PDB file of C-alpha atoms in Angstrom:
ATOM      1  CA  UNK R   1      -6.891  26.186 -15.365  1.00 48.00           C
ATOM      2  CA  UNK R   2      -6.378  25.235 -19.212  1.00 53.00           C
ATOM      3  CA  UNK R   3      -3.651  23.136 -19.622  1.00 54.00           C
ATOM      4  CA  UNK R   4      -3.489  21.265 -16.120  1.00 55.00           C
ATOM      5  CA  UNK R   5      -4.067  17.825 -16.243  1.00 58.00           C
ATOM      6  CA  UNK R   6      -6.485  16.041 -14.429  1.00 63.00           C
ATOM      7  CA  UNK R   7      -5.695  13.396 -11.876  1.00 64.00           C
ATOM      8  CA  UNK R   8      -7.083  10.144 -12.943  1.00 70.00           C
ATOM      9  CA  UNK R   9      -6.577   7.743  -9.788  1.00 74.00           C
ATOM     10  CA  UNK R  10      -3.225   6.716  -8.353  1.00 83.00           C
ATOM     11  CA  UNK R  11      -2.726   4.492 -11.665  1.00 85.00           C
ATOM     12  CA  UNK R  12      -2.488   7.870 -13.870  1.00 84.00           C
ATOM     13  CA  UNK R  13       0.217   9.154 -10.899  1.00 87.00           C
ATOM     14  CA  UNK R  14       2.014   6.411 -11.489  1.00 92.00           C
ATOM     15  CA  UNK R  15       2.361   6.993 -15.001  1.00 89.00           C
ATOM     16  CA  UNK R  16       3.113  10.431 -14.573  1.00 89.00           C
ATOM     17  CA  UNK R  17       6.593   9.084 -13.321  1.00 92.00           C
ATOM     18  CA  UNK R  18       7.434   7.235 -16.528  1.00 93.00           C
ATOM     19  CA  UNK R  19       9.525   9.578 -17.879  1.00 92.00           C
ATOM     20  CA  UNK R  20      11.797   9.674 -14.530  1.00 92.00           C
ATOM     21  CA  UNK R  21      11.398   5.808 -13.909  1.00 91.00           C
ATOM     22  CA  UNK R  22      12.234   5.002 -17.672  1.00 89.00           C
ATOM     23  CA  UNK R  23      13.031   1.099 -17.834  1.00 92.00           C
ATOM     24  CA  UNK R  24      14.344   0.455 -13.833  1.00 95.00           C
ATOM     25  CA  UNK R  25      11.802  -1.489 -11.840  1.00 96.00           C
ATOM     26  CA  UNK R  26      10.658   0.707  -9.285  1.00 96.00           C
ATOM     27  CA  UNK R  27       8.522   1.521  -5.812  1.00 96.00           C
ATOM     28  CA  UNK R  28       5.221   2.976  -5.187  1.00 95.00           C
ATOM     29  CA  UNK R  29       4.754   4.482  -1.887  1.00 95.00           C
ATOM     30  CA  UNK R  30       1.165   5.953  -1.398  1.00 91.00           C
ATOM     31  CA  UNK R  31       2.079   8.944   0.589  1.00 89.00           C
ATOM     32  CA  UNK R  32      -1.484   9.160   2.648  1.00 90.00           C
ATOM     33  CA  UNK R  33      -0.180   5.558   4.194  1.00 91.00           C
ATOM     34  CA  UNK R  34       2.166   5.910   7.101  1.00 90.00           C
ATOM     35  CA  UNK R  35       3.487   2.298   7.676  1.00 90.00           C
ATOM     36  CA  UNK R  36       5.096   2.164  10.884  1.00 90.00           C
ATOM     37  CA  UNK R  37       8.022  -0.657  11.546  1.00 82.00           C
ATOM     38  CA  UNK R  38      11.010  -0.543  13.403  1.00 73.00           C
ATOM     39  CA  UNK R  39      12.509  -3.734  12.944  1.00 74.00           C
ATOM     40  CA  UNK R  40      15.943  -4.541  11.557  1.00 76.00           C
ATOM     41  CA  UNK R  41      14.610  -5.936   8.658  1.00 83.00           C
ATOM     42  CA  UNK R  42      11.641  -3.708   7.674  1.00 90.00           C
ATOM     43  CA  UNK R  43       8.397  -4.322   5.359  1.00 93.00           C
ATOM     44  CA  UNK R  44       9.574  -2.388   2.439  1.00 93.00           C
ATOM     45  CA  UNK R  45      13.264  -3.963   2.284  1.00 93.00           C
ATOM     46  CA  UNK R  46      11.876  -7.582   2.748  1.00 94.00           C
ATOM     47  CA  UNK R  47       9.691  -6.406  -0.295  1.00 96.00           C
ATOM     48  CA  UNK R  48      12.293  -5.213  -1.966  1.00 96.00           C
ATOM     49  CA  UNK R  49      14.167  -8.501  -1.105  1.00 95.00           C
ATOM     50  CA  UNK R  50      11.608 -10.627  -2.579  1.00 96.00           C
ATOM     51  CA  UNK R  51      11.264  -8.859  -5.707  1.00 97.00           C
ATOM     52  CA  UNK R  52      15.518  -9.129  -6.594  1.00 96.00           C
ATOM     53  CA  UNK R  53      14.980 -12.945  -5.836  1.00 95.00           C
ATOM     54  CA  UNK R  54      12.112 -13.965  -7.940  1.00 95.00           C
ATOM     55  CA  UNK R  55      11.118 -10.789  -9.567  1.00 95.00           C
ATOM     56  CA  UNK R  56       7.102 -10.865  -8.835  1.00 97.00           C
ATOM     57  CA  UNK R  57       5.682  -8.104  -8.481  1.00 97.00           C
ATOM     58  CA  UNK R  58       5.253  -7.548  -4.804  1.00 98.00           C
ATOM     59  CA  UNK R  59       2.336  -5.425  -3.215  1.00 97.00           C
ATOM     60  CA  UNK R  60       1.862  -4.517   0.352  1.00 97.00           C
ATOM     61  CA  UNK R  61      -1.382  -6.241   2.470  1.00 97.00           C
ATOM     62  CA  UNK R  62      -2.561  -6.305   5.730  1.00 96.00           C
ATOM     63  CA  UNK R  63      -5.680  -7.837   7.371  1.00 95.00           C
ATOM     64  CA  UNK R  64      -8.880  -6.028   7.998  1.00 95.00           C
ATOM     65  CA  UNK R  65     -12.341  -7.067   9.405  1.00 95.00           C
ATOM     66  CA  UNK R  66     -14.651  -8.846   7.199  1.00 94.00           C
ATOM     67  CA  UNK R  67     -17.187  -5.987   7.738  1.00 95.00           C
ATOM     68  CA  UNK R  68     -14.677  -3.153   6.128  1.00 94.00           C
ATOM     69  CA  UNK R  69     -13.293  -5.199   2.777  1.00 95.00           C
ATOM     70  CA  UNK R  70     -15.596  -3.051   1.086  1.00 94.00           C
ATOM     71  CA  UNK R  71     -13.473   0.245   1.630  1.00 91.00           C
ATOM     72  CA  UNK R  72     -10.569  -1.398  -0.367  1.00 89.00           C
ATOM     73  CA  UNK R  73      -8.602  -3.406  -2.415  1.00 88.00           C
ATOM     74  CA  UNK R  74      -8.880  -6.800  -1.756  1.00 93.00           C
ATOM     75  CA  UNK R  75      -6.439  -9.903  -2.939  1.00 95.00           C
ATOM     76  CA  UNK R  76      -6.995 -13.021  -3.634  1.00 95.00           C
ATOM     77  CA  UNK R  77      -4.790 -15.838  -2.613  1.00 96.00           C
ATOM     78  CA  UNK R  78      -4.972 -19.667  -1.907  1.00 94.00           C
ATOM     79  CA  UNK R  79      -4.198 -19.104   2.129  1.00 94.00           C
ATOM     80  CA  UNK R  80      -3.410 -16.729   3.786  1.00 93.00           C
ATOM     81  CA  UNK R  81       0.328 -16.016   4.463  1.00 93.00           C
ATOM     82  CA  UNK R  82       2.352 -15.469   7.369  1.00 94.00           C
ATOM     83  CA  UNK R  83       3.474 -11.653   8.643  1.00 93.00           C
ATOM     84  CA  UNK R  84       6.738 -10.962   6.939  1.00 93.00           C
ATOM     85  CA  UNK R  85       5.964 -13.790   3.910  1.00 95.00           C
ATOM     86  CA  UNK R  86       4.326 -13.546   0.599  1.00 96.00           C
ATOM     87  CA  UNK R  87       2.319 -15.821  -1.541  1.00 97.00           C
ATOM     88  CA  UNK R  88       1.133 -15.095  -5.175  1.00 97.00           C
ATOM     89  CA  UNK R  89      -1.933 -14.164  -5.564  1.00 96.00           C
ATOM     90  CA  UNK R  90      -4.697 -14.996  -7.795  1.00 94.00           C
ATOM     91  CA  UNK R  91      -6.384 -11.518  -8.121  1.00 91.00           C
ATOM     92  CA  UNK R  92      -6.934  -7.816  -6.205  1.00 89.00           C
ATOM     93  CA  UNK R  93     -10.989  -7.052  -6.152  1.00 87.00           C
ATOM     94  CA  UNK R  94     -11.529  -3.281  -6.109  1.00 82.00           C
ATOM     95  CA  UNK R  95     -13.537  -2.739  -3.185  1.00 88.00           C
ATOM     96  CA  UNK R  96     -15.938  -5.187  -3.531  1.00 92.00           C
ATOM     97  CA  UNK R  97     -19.332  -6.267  -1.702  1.00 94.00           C
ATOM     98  CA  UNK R  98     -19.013  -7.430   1.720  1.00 93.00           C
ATOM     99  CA  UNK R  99     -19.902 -11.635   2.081  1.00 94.00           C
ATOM    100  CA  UNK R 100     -18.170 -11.649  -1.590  1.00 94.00           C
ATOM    101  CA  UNK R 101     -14.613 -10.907  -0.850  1.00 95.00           C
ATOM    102  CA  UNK R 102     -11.794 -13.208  -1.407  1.00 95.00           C
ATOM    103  CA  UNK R 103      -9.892 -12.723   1.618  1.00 96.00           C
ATOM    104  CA  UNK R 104      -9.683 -10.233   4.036  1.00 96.00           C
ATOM    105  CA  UNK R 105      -6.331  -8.683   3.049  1.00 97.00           C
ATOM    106  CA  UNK R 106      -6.208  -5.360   2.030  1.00 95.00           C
ATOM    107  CA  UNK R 107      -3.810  -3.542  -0.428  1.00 94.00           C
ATOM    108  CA  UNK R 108      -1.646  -0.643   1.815  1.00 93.00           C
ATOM    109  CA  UNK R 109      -0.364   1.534  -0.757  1.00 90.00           C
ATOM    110  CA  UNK R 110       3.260  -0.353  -0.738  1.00 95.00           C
ATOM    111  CA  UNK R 111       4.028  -1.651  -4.106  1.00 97.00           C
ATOM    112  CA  UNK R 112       7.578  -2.523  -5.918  1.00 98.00           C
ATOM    113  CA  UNK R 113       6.567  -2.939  -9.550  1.00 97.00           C
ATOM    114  CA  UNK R 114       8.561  -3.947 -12.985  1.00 97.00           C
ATOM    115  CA  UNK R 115       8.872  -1.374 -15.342  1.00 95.00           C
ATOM    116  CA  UNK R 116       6.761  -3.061 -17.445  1.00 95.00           C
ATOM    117  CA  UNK R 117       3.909  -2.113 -15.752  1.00 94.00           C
ATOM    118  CA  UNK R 118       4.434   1.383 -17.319  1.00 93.00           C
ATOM    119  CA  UNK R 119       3.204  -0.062 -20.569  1.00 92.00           C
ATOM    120  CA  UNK R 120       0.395  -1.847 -18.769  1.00 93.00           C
ATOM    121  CA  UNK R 121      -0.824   1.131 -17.587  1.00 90.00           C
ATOM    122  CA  UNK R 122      -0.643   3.098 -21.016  1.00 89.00           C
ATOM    123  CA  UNK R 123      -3.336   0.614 -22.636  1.00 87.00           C
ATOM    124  CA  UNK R 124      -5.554   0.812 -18.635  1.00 79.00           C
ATOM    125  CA  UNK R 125      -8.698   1.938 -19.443  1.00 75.00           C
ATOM    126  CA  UNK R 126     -10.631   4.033 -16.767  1.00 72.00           C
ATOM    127  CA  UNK R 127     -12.537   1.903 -14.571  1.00 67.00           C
ATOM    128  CA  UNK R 128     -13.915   2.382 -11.230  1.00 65.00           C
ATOM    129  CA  UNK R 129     -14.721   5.895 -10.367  1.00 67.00           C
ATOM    130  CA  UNK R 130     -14.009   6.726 -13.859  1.00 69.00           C
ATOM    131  CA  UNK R 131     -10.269   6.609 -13.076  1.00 73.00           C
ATOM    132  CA  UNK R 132      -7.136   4.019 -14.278  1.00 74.00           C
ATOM    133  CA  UNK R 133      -7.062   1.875 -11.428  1.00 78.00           C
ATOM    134  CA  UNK R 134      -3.667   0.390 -10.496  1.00 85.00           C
ATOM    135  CA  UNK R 135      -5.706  -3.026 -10.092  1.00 83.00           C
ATOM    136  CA  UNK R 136      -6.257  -3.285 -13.108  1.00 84.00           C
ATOM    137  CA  UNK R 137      -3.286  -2.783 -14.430  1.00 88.00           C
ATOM    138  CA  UNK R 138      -2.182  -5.490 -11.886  1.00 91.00           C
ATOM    139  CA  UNK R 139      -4.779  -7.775 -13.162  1.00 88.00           C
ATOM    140  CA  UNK R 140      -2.656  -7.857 -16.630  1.00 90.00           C
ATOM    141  CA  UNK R 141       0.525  -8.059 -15.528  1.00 94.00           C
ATOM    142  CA  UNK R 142      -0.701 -11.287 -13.877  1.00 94.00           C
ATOM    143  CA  UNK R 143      -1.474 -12.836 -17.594  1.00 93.00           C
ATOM    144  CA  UNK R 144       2.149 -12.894 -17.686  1.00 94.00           C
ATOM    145  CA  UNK R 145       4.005 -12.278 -14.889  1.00 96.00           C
ATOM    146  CA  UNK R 146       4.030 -13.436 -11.090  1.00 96.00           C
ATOM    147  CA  UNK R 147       2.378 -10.786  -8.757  1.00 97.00           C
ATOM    148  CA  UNK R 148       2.988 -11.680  -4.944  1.00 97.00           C
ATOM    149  CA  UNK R 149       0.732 -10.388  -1.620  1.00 97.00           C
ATOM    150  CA  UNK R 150       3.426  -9.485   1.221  1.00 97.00           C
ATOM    151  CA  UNK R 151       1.632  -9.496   4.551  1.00 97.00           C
ATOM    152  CA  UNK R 152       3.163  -6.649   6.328  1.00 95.00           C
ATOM    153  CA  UNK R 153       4.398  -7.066   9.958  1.00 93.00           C
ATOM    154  CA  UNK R 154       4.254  -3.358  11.145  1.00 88.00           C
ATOM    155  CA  UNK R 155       1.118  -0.561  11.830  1.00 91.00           C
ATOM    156  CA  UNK R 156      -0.369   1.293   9.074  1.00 92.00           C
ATOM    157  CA  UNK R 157      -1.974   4.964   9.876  1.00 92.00           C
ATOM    158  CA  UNK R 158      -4.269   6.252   7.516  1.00 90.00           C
ATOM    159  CA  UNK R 159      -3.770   9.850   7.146  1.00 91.00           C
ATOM    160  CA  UNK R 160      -5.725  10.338   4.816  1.00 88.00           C
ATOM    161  CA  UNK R 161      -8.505  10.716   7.533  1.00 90.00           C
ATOM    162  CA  UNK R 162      -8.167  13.368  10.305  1.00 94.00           C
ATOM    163  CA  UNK R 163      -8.581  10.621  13.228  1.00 94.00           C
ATOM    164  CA  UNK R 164      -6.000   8.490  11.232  1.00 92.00           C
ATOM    165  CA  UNK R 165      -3.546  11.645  11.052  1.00 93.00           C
ATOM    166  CA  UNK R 166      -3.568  12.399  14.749  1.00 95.00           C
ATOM    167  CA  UNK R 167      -2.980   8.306  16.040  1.00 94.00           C
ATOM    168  CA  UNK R 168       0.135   8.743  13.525  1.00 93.00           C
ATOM    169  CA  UNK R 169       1.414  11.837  15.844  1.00 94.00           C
ATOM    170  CA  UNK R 170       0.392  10.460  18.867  1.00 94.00           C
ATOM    171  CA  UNK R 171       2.721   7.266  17.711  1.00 93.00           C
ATOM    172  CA  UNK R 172       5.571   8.664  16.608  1.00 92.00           C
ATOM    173  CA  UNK R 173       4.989  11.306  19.192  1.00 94.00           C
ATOM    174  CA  UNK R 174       5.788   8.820  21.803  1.00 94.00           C
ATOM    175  CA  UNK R 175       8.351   6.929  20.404  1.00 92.00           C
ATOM    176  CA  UNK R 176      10.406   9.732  19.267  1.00 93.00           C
ATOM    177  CA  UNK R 177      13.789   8.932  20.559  1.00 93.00           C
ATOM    178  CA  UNK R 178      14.431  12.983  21.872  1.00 96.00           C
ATOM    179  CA  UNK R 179      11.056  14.053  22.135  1.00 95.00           C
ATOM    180  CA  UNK R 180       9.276  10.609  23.295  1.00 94.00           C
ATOM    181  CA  UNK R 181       9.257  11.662  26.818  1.00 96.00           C
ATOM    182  CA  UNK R 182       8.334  15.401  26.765  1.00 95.00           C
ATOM    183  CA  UNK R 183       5.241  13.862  24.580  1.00 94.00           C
ATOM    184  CA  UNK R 184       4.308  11.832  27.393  1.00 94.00           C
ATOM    185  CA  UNK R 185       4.026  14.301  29.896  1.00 93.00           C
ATOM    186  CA  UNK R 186       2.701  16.613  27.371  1.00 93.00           C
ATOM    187  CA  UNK R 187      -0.097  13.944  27.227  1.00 91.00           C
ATOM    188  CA  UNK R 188      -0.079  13.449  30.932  1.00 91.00           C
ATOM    189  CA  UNK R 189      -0.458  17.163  31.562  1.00 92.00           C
ATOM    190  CA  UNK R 190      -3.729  17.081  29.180  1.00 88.00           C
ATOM    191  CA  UNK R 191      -5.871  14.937  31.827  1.00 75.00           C
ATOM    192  CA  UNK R 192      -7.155  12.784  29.475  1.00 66.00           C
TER     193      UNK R 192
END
């Protein structure tokens, strides 16, 4: 319909929010990503912890095979960190060729960002896919500013796929604290 905007990529989303985020750092959460911990101290507050101490920019990663770097975002770092740690990195590669890739850590859709950023993405030109990627609005952030990789420690669940949507049920399913055990059976009953 005339009038409605066009979604340009999740960099374009984010700047849809600038009016509500105004000048407060802030979190991304990619809502297609179900990250899954259930520790005391979880992924996103130890982000959040490590952005109020040195105030890089801190985005989500976890490890993938070398044969599937190619479906996303890819950092670069000098080694690769321990789960629950971050280390700055030295670049995020937009899906790029397998045998060329960095690293093998992948970008999750977890970001805590400094406002800043907002302006960032205002001068983003569209890149891949004709969109604004939030890469490359990274990428200039880093000319000034120090961007971090935090390896997460819990499960990710990628509902944006069907098969990705139904292991997220069939996890929470079972560990549902009232309905955990009825799931169970439920799954028991199915004769799988």
């Amino acid at each position: 319909p005339e009038g409605r905007v066009k979604p340009w990529g999740t960099a374009h989303a984010v700047l849809c929010a600038k009016a509500i985020v105004g000048v407060e750092d802030f979190a991304v959460l990619l809502p297609d990503v179900l990250v899954k911990n259930q520790s005391e101290n979880n992924d996103l507050s130890l982000m959040m912890q490590n952005f109020d101490g040195n105030k890089a920019a801190q985005i989500m990663v976890e490890a993938v095979p070398d044969h599937m770097v190619d479906q996303y975002g890819i950092v670069d770092v000098a080694s690769i960190p321990k789960e629950g740690h971050s280390i700055e990195i030295r670049g995020i590669i937009e899906k790029p060729e397998i045998g060329t890739a960095p690293s093998n850590l992948s970008v999750v859709g977890r970001y805590i960002l400094p406002a800043k950023i907002m302006q960032l993405l205002e001068q983003t030109p569209k890149g891949a896919g004709n969109e604004i990627q939030l890469t490359d609005a990274i990428a200039m952030l880093q000319q000034t500013d120090k961007v971090e990789a935090y390896r997460m420690q819990g499960q990710t669940f990628d509902c944006g796929s069907k098969l990705g949507y139904l292991k997220a049920v069939l996890h929470y399913g079972v560990d549902h604290p009232k309905l955990g055990e009825a799931f169970k059976e439920l799954i028991k009953d199915l004769k799988l």
